[in-house]
Coordinates of C-alpha atoms and ligand atoms in Angstrom, one line a residue:
X1 CA 120.1 86.6 144.4
X2 CA 118.1 89.6 143.5
X3 CA 119.5 93.0 144.5
X4 CA 116.7 94.7 146.3
X5 CA 118.1 98.1 146.6
X6 CA 115.7 100.8 145.3
X7 CA 117.1 101.3 141.7
X8 CA 117.4 97.5 141.3
X9 CA 114.0 96.8 142.7
X10 CA 112.3 98.9 140.1
X11 CA 114.6 97.3 137.4
X12 CA 113.4 93.8 138.4
X13 CA 109.8 94.9 138.7
X14 CA 109.8 96.3 135.2
X15 CA 111.3 93.1 133.8
X16 CA 108.8 91.0 135.6
X17 CA 105.8 93.0 134.3
X18 CA 107.2 92.6 130.7
X19 CA 107.2 88.8 131.1
X20 CA 103.8 88.7 132.9
X21 CA 102.2 90.1 129.8
X22 CA 102.5 86.6 128.4
X23 CA 99.9 84.3 130.0
X24 CA 99.0 80.8 128.9
X25 CA 96.3 82.1 126.6
X26 CA 98.9 84.3 124.8
X27 CA 100.9 81.2 123.8
X28 CA 97.8 79.1 123.0
X29 CA 96.5 81.7 120.6
X30 CA 99.5 81.3 118.3
X31 CA 100.2 77.6 118.9
X32 CA 96.7 76.6 118.1
X33 CA 97.2 78.0 114.6
X34 CA 100.5 76.2 114.1
X35 CA 102.5 79.4 114.7
X36 CA 105.1 80.4 117.2
X37 CA 105.0 83.6 119.2
X38 CA 107.2 86.5 118.2
X39 CA 109.6 85.9 121.1
X40 CA 109.8 82.1 120.4
X41 CA 110.6 82.9 116.8
X42 CA 113.5 85.2 117.8
X43 CA 114.8 82.6 120.2
X44 CA 114.8 80.0 117.5
X45 CA 116.5 82.2 115.0
X46 CA 119.2 83.7 117.1
X47 CA 122.2 82.1 118.8
X48 CA 121.4 81.0 122.3
X49 CA 121.3 84.0 124.7
X50 CA 122.6 86.4 122.1
X51 CA 119.5 88.5 121.6
X52 CA 119.4 91.9 123.2
X53 CA 116.0 93.6 123.1
X54 CA 115.8 97.3 122.8
X55 CA 112.7 99.6 123.3
X56 CA 111.0 96.8 125.2
X57 CA 109.1 99.2 127.4
X58 CA 107.9 101.8 125.0
X59 CA 104.1 102.1 125.2
X60 CA 101.5 102.3 122.5
X61 CA 100.1 105.7 121.5
X62 CA 97.4 106.8 124.0
X63 CA 98.3 104.1 126.5
X64 CA 101.2 105.9 128.2
X65 CA 99.6 105.4 131.7
X66 CA 99.0 101.7 131.3
X67 CA 101.4 98.8 132.0
X68 CA 101.1 97.8 128.3
X69 CA 104.5 97.4 126.7
X70 CA 106.1 97.0 123.3
X71 CA 103.2 98.1 120.9
X72 CA 103.1 94.7 119.2
X73 CA 106.7 94.4 118.0
X74 CA 109.9 93.1 119.5
X75 CA 113.1 94.7 118.1
X76 CA 116.8 94.2 118.9
X77 CA 120.0 92.6 117.8
X78 CA 122.1 89.5 118.3
X79 CA 123.9 86.8 116.4
X80 CA 122.9 84.0 114.0
X81 CA 125.6 81.4 113.7
X82 CA 128.0 84.0 115.0
X83 CA 127.0 86.7 112.5
X84 CA 125.7 90.0 113.9
X85 CA 122.2 90.8 112.8
X86 CA 119.3 93.2 113.6
X87 CA 115.8 91.8 113.9
X88 CA 112.2 92.8 114.4
X89 CA 109.3 90.4 115.1
X90 CA 105.7 91.5 115.0
X91 CA 103.4 90.1 117.7
X92 CA 100.1 89.1 116.1
X93 CA 98.6 88.8 119.6
X94 CA 98.7 92.5 120.1
X95 CA 96.1 94.1 117.8
X96 CA 96.8 91.6 115.0
X97 CA 100.4 92.8 114.7
X98 CA 99.0 95.9 113.1
X99 CA 101.4 98.8 112.6
X100 CA 100.8 101.8 114.8
X101 CA 103.1 104.9 115.2
X102 CA 105.2 103.5 118.1
X103 CA 105.4 100.1 116.5
X104 CA 106.7 101.8 113.3
X105 CA 109.2 104.0 115.2
X106 CA 110.7 100.8 116.8
X107 CA 111.2 99.1 113.4
X108 CA 112.7 102.3 111.9
X109 CA 115.1 102.5 114.8
X110 CA 116.6 99.1 114.2
X111 CA 116.6 99.7 110.4
X112 CA 118.6 102.8 110.9
X113 CA 121.0 101.0 113.3
X114 CA 121.5 98.1 110.9
X115 CA 122.3 100.5 108.1
X116 CA 124.6 102.6 110.1
X117 CA 126.5 99.7 111.5
X118 CA 126.5 97.6 108.3
X119 CA 124.7 94.4 109.4
X120 CA 121.8 92.4 107.9
X121 CA 118.3 93.0 109.1
X122 CA 115.7 90.3 109.3
X123 CA 111.9 91.1 109.7
X124 CA 109.6 88.5 111.1
X125 CA 106.2 89.6 109.7
X126 CA 102.8 88.7 111.2
X127 CA 100.6 91.7 110.7
X128 CA 97.2 92.9 109.6
X129 CA 98.7 96.0 108.1
X130 CA 98.2 99.7 109.0
X131 CA 96.5 100.0 112.4
X132 CA 93.1 101.3 111.6
X133 CA 92.6 103.2 114.9
X134 CA 95.7 105.3 114.3
X135 CA 94.7 106.4 110.9
X136 CA 97.0 108.4 108.7
X137 CA 99.8 108.3 111.4
X138 CA 100.2 104.6 110.8
X139 CA 100.3 105.1 107.1
X140 CA 103.1 107.6 107.7
X141 CA 104.8 104.9 109.8
X142 CA 104.8 102.6 106.8
X143 CA 106.2 105.4 104.7
X144 CA 109.1 105.7 107.1
X145 CA 109.8 102.0 107.0
X146 CA 109.7 101.8 103.2
X147 CA 112.1 104.8 102.9
X148 CA 114.5 103.1 105.2
X149 CA 114.1 99.8 103.1
X150 CA 115.1 101.8 100.0
X151 CA 118.0 103.5 101.6
X152 CA 119.3 100.1 102.8
X153 CA 118.8 98.4 99.5
X154 CA 122.1 97.3 98.1
X155 CA 124.0 98.3 101.3
X156 CA 122.9 95.6 103.8
X157 CA 121.1 92.4 103.1
X158 CA 117.4 92.7 104.1
X159 CA 115.4 89.5 104.6
X160 CA 111.7 89.3 105.2
X161 CA 110.1 86.2 106.8
X162 CA 106.3 86.0 106.5
X163 CA 104.9 83.9 109.3
X164 CA 101.3 84.8 109.4
X165 CA 99.3 87.4 107.5
X166 CA 101.0 90.2 105.7
X167 CA 98.1 92.4 104.6
X168 CA 97.8 95.8 103.1
X169 CA 100.9 98.0 103.9
X170 CA 102.6 94.9 105.5
X171 CA 103.4 93.5 102.1
X172 CA 105.4 96.4 100.7
X173 CA 108.3 96.4 103.1
X174 CA 109.0 92.7 102.3
X175 CA 108.7 93.6 98.6
X176 CA 111.4 96.2 99.0
X177 CA 113.8 93.7 100.7
X178 CA 116.1 91.2 99.1
X179 CA 114.4 87.9 100.0
X180 CA 111.0 86.8 101.1
X181 CA 110.5 83.5 103.0
X182 CA 107.0 82.1 103.7
X183 CA 105.6 79.1 105.6
X184 CA 103.1 76.8 104.0
X185 CA 99.4 77.0 105.3
X186 CA 100.0 79.7 107.9
X187 CA 101.4 82.6 106.0
X188 CA 99.8 84.7 103.3
X189 CA 100.5 88.1 101.6
X190 CA 98.0 90.3 99.8
X191 CA 97.4 94.0 99.2
X192 CA 93.7 93.6 99.7
X193 CA 92.0 90.6 101.3
X194 CA 89.3 88.2 100.1
X195 CA 86.5 90.4 101.5
X196 CA 87.6 93.5 99.5
X197 CA 88.1 91.3 96.4
X198 CA 84.5 90.2 96.8
X199 CA 83.2 93.7 97.4
X200 CA 85.0 95.3 94.5
X201 CA 85.1 92.6 91.9
X202 CA 82.5 90.2 93.2
X203 CA 85.0 87.4 93.0
X204 CA 85.1 84.6 95.6
X205 CA 88.5 83.7 96.9
X206 CA 90.3 82.5 100.0
X207 CA 93.4 83.6 101.9
X208 CA 95.3 80.6 100.5
X209 CA 94.2 81.0 96.9
X210 CA 94.8 84.7 96.9
X211 CA 98.1 85.0 98.6
X212 CA 99.2 81.7 100.2
X213 CA 102.8 80.6 100.3
X214 CA 102.3 78.1 97.4
X215 CA 100.8 80.7 95.1
X216 CA 103.6 83.2 95.8
X217 CA 106.3 80.5 95.4
X218 CA 105.0 79.3 92.0
X219 CA 102.9 81.9 90.2
X220 CA 103.7 85.3 91.4
X221 CA 107.3 84.7 92.4
X222 CA 106.9 87.0 95.4
X223 CA 108.2 84.2 97.8
X224 CA 111.8 83.1 97.2
X225 CA 111.6 80.2 99.6
X226 CA 108.8 78.3 101.3
X227 CA 108.9 75.7 104.0
X228 CA 106.5 73.3 105.7
X229 CA 106.7 75.0 109.2
X230 CA 108.1 78.0 111.0
X231 CA 111.2 76.1 112.3
X232 CA 112.3 75.0 108.9
X233 CA 111.6 78.5 107.5
X234 CA 113.8 80.1 110.1
X235 CA 116.5 77.4 109.4
X236 CA 116.3 78.4 105.8
X237 CA 117.0 82.0 106.7
X238 CA 120.0 80.9 108.8
X239 CA 121.4 79.0 105.8
X240 CA 120.9 81.9 103.4
X241 CA 122.7 84.2 105.8
X242 CA 125.7 81.9 105.7
X243 CA 126.3 82.9 102.1
X244 CA 126.0 86.6 102.5
X245 CA 128.4 89.3 103.4
X246 CA 127.2 91.7 106.2
X247 CA 127.2 94.7 103.8
X248 CA 128.2 95.9 100.4
X249 CA 131.8 96.7 101.3
X250 CA 132.5 93.2 102.7
X251 CA 133.1 90.0 100.7
X252 CA 130.9 86.9 101.4
X253 CA 132.2 84.6 104.1
X254 CA 134.9 82.1 103.0
X255 CA 134.8 78.6 104.5
X256 CA 137.9 76.6 105.1
X257 CA 136.6 73.1 104.4
X258 CA 139.2 70.7 102.9
X259 CA 138.2 68.2 100.3
X260 CA 135.3 70.3 99.0
X261 CA 134.9 68.2 95.8
X262 CA 136.9 66.2 93.2
X263 CA 138.8 68.2 90.6
X264 CA 138.4 66.5 87.3
X265 CA 134.9 64.9 87.0
X266 CA 134.3 62.6 84.1
X267 CA 130.6 62.4 85.0
X268 CA 130.2 65.9 83.6
X269 CA 131.0 64.7 80.1
X270 CA 128.3 62.1 80.3
X271 CA 125.4 64.3 81.5
X272 CA 124.2 65.7 78.2
X273 CA 122.0 63.5 76.0
X274 CA 123.4 62.6 72.6
X275 CA 120.4 64.1 71.0
X276 CA 120.8 67.9 71.3
X277 CA 117.0 68.3 71.5
X278 CA 116.6 66.0 74.5
X279 CA 116.2 67.7 77.9
X280 CA 118.4 67.1 81.0
X281 CA 118.4 68.6 84.5
X282 CA 120.9 71.5 84.7
X283 CA 120.9 71.2 88.5
X284 CA 122.9 67.9 88.1
X285 CA 125.5 69.9 86.2
X286 CA 125.6 72.6 88.8
X287 CA 126.0 70.1 91.6
X288 CA 128.9 68.4 89.9
X289 CA 130.7 71.7 89.4
X290 CA 130.3 73.4 92.8
X291 CA 131.5 72.2 96.3
X292 CA 129.6 69.2 97.5
X293 CA 126.2 70.0 99.0
X294 CA 126.8 73.7 98.7
X295 CA 124.1 74.6 96.1
X296 CA 121.3 76.6 97.7
X297 CA 118.6 77.1 95.1
X298 CA 116.4 80.2 95.3
X299 CA 112.9 80.5 93.8
X300 CA 113.0 76.9 92.9
X301 CA 109.3 76.6 91.9
X302 CA 108.9 79.9 90.0
X303 CA 110.0 80.3 86.4
X304 CA 111.6 76.9 86.5
X305 CA 113.1 77.4 83.0
X306 CA 115.9 79.3 84.7
X307 CA 117.7 78.1 87.8
X308 CA 119.3 80.6 90.3
X309 CA 121.0 80.0 93.6
X310 CA 124.0 80.5 95.8
X311 CA 126.8 78.0 96.0
X312 CA 130.4 77.6 97.0
X313 CA 133.3 77.0 94.7
X314 CA 136.5 76.0 96.4
X315 CA 134.9 77.5 99.6
X316 CA 134.2 80.9 97.9
X317 CA 130.6 82.0 97.5
X318 CA 129.3 82.4 94.0
X319 CA 125.9 83.1 92.4
X320 CA 124.8 80.6 89.7
X321 CA 122.4 81.4 86.9
X322 CA 121.6 78.5 84.6
X323 CA 119.1 77.8 81.8
X324 CA 117.0 74.7 82.6
X325 CA 116.5 72.6 79.4
X326 CA 114.0 70.3 81.1
X327 CA 111.4 73.1 81.4
X328 CA 110.3 74.9 78.2
X329 CA 113.6 73.8 76.7
X330 CA 115.3 76.5 78.8
X331 CA 113.7 79.3 76.8
X332 CA 113.9 82.8 78.3
X333 CA 110.4 84.2 79.0
X334 CA 109.2 87.1 81.0
X335 CA 109.2 85.4 84.4
X336 CA 112.7 83.8 83.9
X337 CA 114.1 87.2 82.8
X338 CA 112.8 89.0 85.8
X339 CA 113.8 86.2 88.2
X340 CA 117.4 86.1 86.9
X341 CA 117.8 89.8 86.5
X342 CA 116.9 90.5 90.1
X343 CA 119.3 87.8 91.3
X344 CA 122.1 89.1 89.2
X345 CA 121.6 92.6 90.7
X346 CA 121.5 91.2 94.2
X347 CA 124.8 89.3 93.6
X348 CA 126.4 92.4 92.1
X349 CA 125.3 94.6 95.0
X350 CA 126.9 92.2 97.5
X351 CA 130.2 91.3 95.8
X352 CA 129.1 87.8 94.8
X353 CA 130.8 86.6 91.6
X354 CA 128.5 85.1 88.9
X355 CA 128.7 81.8 87.1
X356 CA 126.4 81.4 84.1
X357 CA 125.7 78.0 82.7
X358 CA 124.1 78.5 79.3
X359 CA 121.8 76.2 77.3
X360 CA 119.1 78.4 75.7
X361 CA 117.4 78.1 72.4
X362 CA 116.2 81.7 72.5
X363 CA 113.5 84.0 73.8
X364 CA 110.0 82.5 74.2
X365 CA 108.0 83.4 71.1
X366 CA 104.2 84.2 71.2
X367 CA 101.4 86.7 71.4
X368 CA 101.1 86.4 75.2
X369 CA 104.8 87.1 75.7
X370 CA 104.9 90.0 73.3
X371 CA 101.7 91.6 74.6
X372 CA 103.0 91.3 78.2
X373 CA 106.2 93.1 77.2
X374 CA 108.9 90.4 76.9
X375 CA 110.8 93.2 75.2
X376 CA 111.1 95.2 78.4
X377 CA 111.4 92.3 80.7
X378 CA 114.1 90.5 78.6
X379 CA 116.0 93.8 78.6
X380 CA 116.1 93.7 82.4
X381 CA 118.4 90.7 82.3
X382 CA 120.5 92.4 79.6
X383 CA 120.7 95.4 81.8
X384 CA 121.6 93.4 84.9
X385 CA 124.4 91.5 83.4
X386 CA 125.9 94.5 81.5
X387 CA 125.7 96.6 84.7
X388 CA 127.3 94.0 87.0
X389 CA 130.9 94.6 87.8
X390 CA 131.5 91.5 89.9
X391 CA 133.6 88.7 88.3
X392 CA 131.4 87.1 85.6
X393 CA 132.0 83.7 83.9
X394 CA 129.9 81.9 81.3
X395 CA 130.1 78.3 80.3
X396 CA 128.1 77.4 77.2
X397 CA 127.0 73.9 77.6
X398 CA 124.9 73.4 74.6
X399 CA 122.6 75.9 72.8
X400 CA 123.4 79.6 72.7
X401 CA 121.2 81.1 70.1
X402 CA 120.3 84.6 69.1
X403 CA 119.3 87.3 71.6
X404 CA 119.4 84.8 74.4
X405 CA 123.1 84.1 73.6
X406 CA 123.8 87.8 73.9
X407 CA 121.9 88.2 77.2
X408 CA 123.4 85.3 79.0
X409 CA 126.6 87.2 79.9
X410 CA 128.2 86.9 76.4
X411 CA 131.8 88.1 75.9
X412 CA 130.7 91.4 74.4
X413 CA 128.2 92.1 77.2
X414 CA 131.2 92.1 79.6
X415 CA 131.8 88.4 80.4
X416 CA 135.2 88.1 82.0
X417 CA 135.8 84.5 80.9
X418 CA 133.6 82.8 78.3
X419 CA 134.1 79.1 78.0
X420 CA 132.2 76.5 75.9
X421 CA 131.9 72.7 75.9
X422 CA 132.5 70.9 72.6
X423 CA 128.7 70.3 72.6
X424 CA 128.0 74.1 72.3
X425 CA 126.0 75.4 69.5
X426 CA 126.5 79.2 69.0
X427 CA 124.6 80.8 66.2
X428 CA 121.9 83.3 65.3
X429 CA 119.3 80.5 65.4
X430 CA 119.0 76.7 65.5
X431 CA 119.6 74.5 62.4
X432 CA 116.0 73.8 61.5
X433 CA 114.9 77.4 61.6
X434 CA 118.0 78.6 59.8
X435 CA 117.8 76.3 56.8
X436 CA 114.1 77.0 56.4
X437 CA 115.0 80.7 55.8
X438 CA 118.3 80.2 53.9
X439 CA 117.2 77.3 51.7
X440 CA 113.5 77.7 51.3
X441 CA 113.6 77.5 47.5
X442 CA 116.0 74.5 47.3
X443 CA 113.8 72.6 49.8
X444 CA 110.6 73.4 47.8
X445 CA 112.1 72.2 44.6
X446 CA 114.0 69.2 45.9
X447 CA 113.2 65.6 44.8
X448 CA 113.8 64.4 48.3
X449 CA 113.3 67.3 50.7
X450 CA 113.9 65.2 53.8
X451 CA 117.2 64.0 52.6
X452 CA 118.2 67.5 51.6
X453 CA 117.1 68.8 55.0
X454 CA 119.3 66.2 56.8
X455 CA 122.3 67.2 54.6
X456 CA 121.7 71.0 55.2
X457 CA 121.3 70.5 58.9
X458 CA 124.6 68.5 59.1
X459 CA 126.4 71.2 57.0
X460 CA 125.0 74.0 59.3
X461 CA 126.2 72.2 62.4
X462 CA 129.6 71.5 60.9
X463 CA 130.1 75.1 59.6
X464 CA 128.0 77.3 61.9
X465 CA 126.3 75.9 65.0
X466 CA 129.4 74.7 66.9
X467 CA 131.7 76.4 69.4
X468 CA 134.7 76.5 67.1
X469 CA 133.5 79.4 64.8
X470 CA 133.0 81.6 67.9
X471 CA 136.2 80.4 69.4
X472 CA 138.2 81.2 66.3
X473 CA 136.8 84.7 66.3
X474 CA 137.5 85.3 70.0
X475 CA 133.8 85.4 71.1
X476 CA 134.7 82.4 73.3
X477 CA 138.0 82.3 75.2
X478 CA 138.4 78.6 75.2
X479 CA 136.6 75.4 74.3
X480 CA 137.1 73.2 77.3
X481 CA 136.8 69.5 78.2
X482 CA 133.6 69.3 80.3
X483 CA 135.3 67.1 82.9
X484 CA 137.7 70.0 83.6
X485 CA 135.0 72.6 84.1
X486 CA 135.4 72.9 87.9
X487 CA 139.2 73.4 87.8
X488 CA 139.0 75.8 84.9
X489 CA 136.4 78.0 86.6
X490 CA 138.1 77.9 90.0
X491 CA 141.3 79.1 88.3
X492 CA 139.4 81.8 86.4
X493 CA 137.7 83.2 89.5
X494 CA 141.1 83.2 91.3
X495 CA 142.5 85.4 88.5
X496 CA 139.5 87.6 88.8
X497 CA 140.0 88.1 92.5
X498 CA 141.5 91.6 92.1
X499 CA 139.1 92.6 89.3
X500 CA 138.3 96.3 89.4
X501 CA 135.6 97.7 87.2
X502 CA 133.5 100.8 87.6
X503 CA 130.5 102.0 85.8
X504 CA 130.4 105.7 84.9
X505 CA 129.3 108.0 87.8
X506 CA 125.6 108.7 87.6
X507 CA 122.7 109.3 90.0
X508 CA 121.3 105.9 88.9
X509 CA 120.6 104.2 85.7
X510 CA 117.1 103.7 84.2
X511 CA 116.6 100.0 84.2
X512 CA 113.6 99.0 82.0
X513 CA 111.0 98.4 84.6
Ligands
HXC601 C1 93.9 97.2 113.8 C2 93.6 94.9 113.5 C3 94.1 95.1 112.2 C4 94.4 96.4 111.7 C5 93.7 93.0 112.6 N1 93.4 93.6 113.7 N2 94.1 93.8 111.6 N3 93.5 96.0 114.3 N4 94.3 97.4 112.6 N5 94.8 96.6 110.5 C6 93.0 93.1 115.0 C7 91.5 92.5 114.9 O1 90.6 93.6 115.2 C8 91.6 91.5 116.1 O2 91.4 92.2 117.3 C9 93.0 91.0 116.0 O3 93.8 91.9 115.3 C10 93.1 89.7 115.3 O4 92.4 89.8 114.0 P1 91.4 88.7 113.5 O5 90.7 89.3 112.4 O6 90.6 88.2 114.6 O7 92.4 87.6 113.0 P2 92.3 86.6 111.7 O8 90.9 86.1 111.6 O9 93.5 85.7 111.9 O10 92.5 87.6 110.5 C11 93.7 88.3 110.3 C12 93.6 89.4 109.2 C13 92.3 90.2 109.5 C14 93.4 88.6 107.9 C15 94.9 90.1 109.2 O11 92.4 90.7 110.8 C16 92.3 91.4 108.5 O12 91.8 91.2 107.4 N6 92.7 92.6 109.0 C17 92.7 93.8 108.1 C18 93.7 93.6 107.1 C19 93.7 94.8 106.2 O13 92.8 95.1 105.4 N7 94.8 95.6 106.4 C20 95.0 96.7 105.5 C21 95.0 97.9 106.4 S1 95.3 99.2 105.3 P3 90.7 91.6 118.6 O14 90.7 92.7 119.6 O15 89.4 91.1 118.1 O16 91.6 90.5 119.0 C22 96.9 99.3 105.0 C23 97.3 100.3 104.0 C24 98.7 100.6 103.9 O17 97.7 98.6 105.5 C25 99.1 100.9 102.5 C26 100.6 101.2 102.4 C27 101.1 101.1 101.0

């Protein structure tokens, strides 16, 4: 029964006029493009009935006398699988989700609340960028959002979900957040659209080719996760949240699942091919080490020579960084270094311990890599591991050569526990390269160079490229039986539970950008 006393009458009327803004046409316009409306997205993301909208009745600039509410964005708070979150969802049906002054103020308000209260914030983006009609005021609105993104960085998780266009200014807030999700065929991100590209460069391109989900998930690496439709995209966001703490002073949620995975696992000993130059899929190794079905890979299709993702080990969340021998032999190149460095820094910000699985023949050589500054980009990964104070464990599975050995959380870079499998090869370089330099003259003068080469390689492996030299010098803490990897790591992380390490006080470091 409605209470019709005067104050309540007005209360009900207002609520009704909010809902009556949405007619059939409103829904059809989004649905016909395979998209949900802003409100439907929130309903799908949040726990049933948990969403509380704030600022629903604010009016757009210059429309204070009209019954026109919201200014194209819905903001509020609620829960996702019981976790408190703040959310904003842009409404493309109102002026293309463009960002006007009031629209910006609403987003900034929930950003400030999320930061003050220490909860994650999720942005559902569907926007044509700065609202052209409001001019510099809308640019200032973006500036306010970006500043808030930067203040919140490393304090609360910030997740951007691109569910339509993100054009112009709309791209930079997602870029400043921790993760970007996109939906295939209906979402795209670009600083300038195809028309501007044509005008300035006389190049023909399409939305999809310029900034579609596929392009950003593979080539640019801007999108961390892409899905076939909006529902799956939002389910992906829910899953990601389940691994994250609410802020940088909390620890990630711990599950209490019994029977998470077998302890000793003989399959691990059989995964590596006999020939050390043959590839294998490191994801198989990860899955045999972490809790069953807990590996959540991130940026799966970009820089595939390195694998990153969140997982659970004995119910505790960890971040995994692993070289992928089946792509470019697991070499570290520019993209892989950037991908892993950013992930390491994310984990360190949010108290997520790091597990490194190493099988890396070195940095990627070549003119293109050098001219595009592999020196600076490779240094990002060095910087990230050296700076990280969370528990850090490395297991060398096979190759650990040269600079890449050092980078991948080696003992002297601050690894807390460094283990190696008996198959590990730790050296300055691989046998072929080393004997060419060390034995050039003998090989040139040999009667049977092939036979000499075979002998020298065998000697090098026996005396240099194995785990035992490093173990005997203390650069590795223990050579372990692969089948015991899971138990050994669980035990090591348990020992590290009370780890306290601080970097020197400073304004901030100067990471090589
Ligand atoms: C005001 C806008 C708008 C904008 C779209 N609309 N973008 N209104 N400001 N930035 C309006 C349209 O006029 C239209 O209104 C409605 O939204 C839907 O737009 P359509 O073009 O019909 O939709 P669609 O064909 O799906 O194309 C979507 C789009 C396109 C790709 C986003 O609208 C577009 O290119 N917009 C401009 C994108 C852009 O260049 N933004 C950069 C702004 S500058 P009606 O009334 O017809 O329904 C910027 C700089 C900030 O952001 C830099 C900070 C670092």
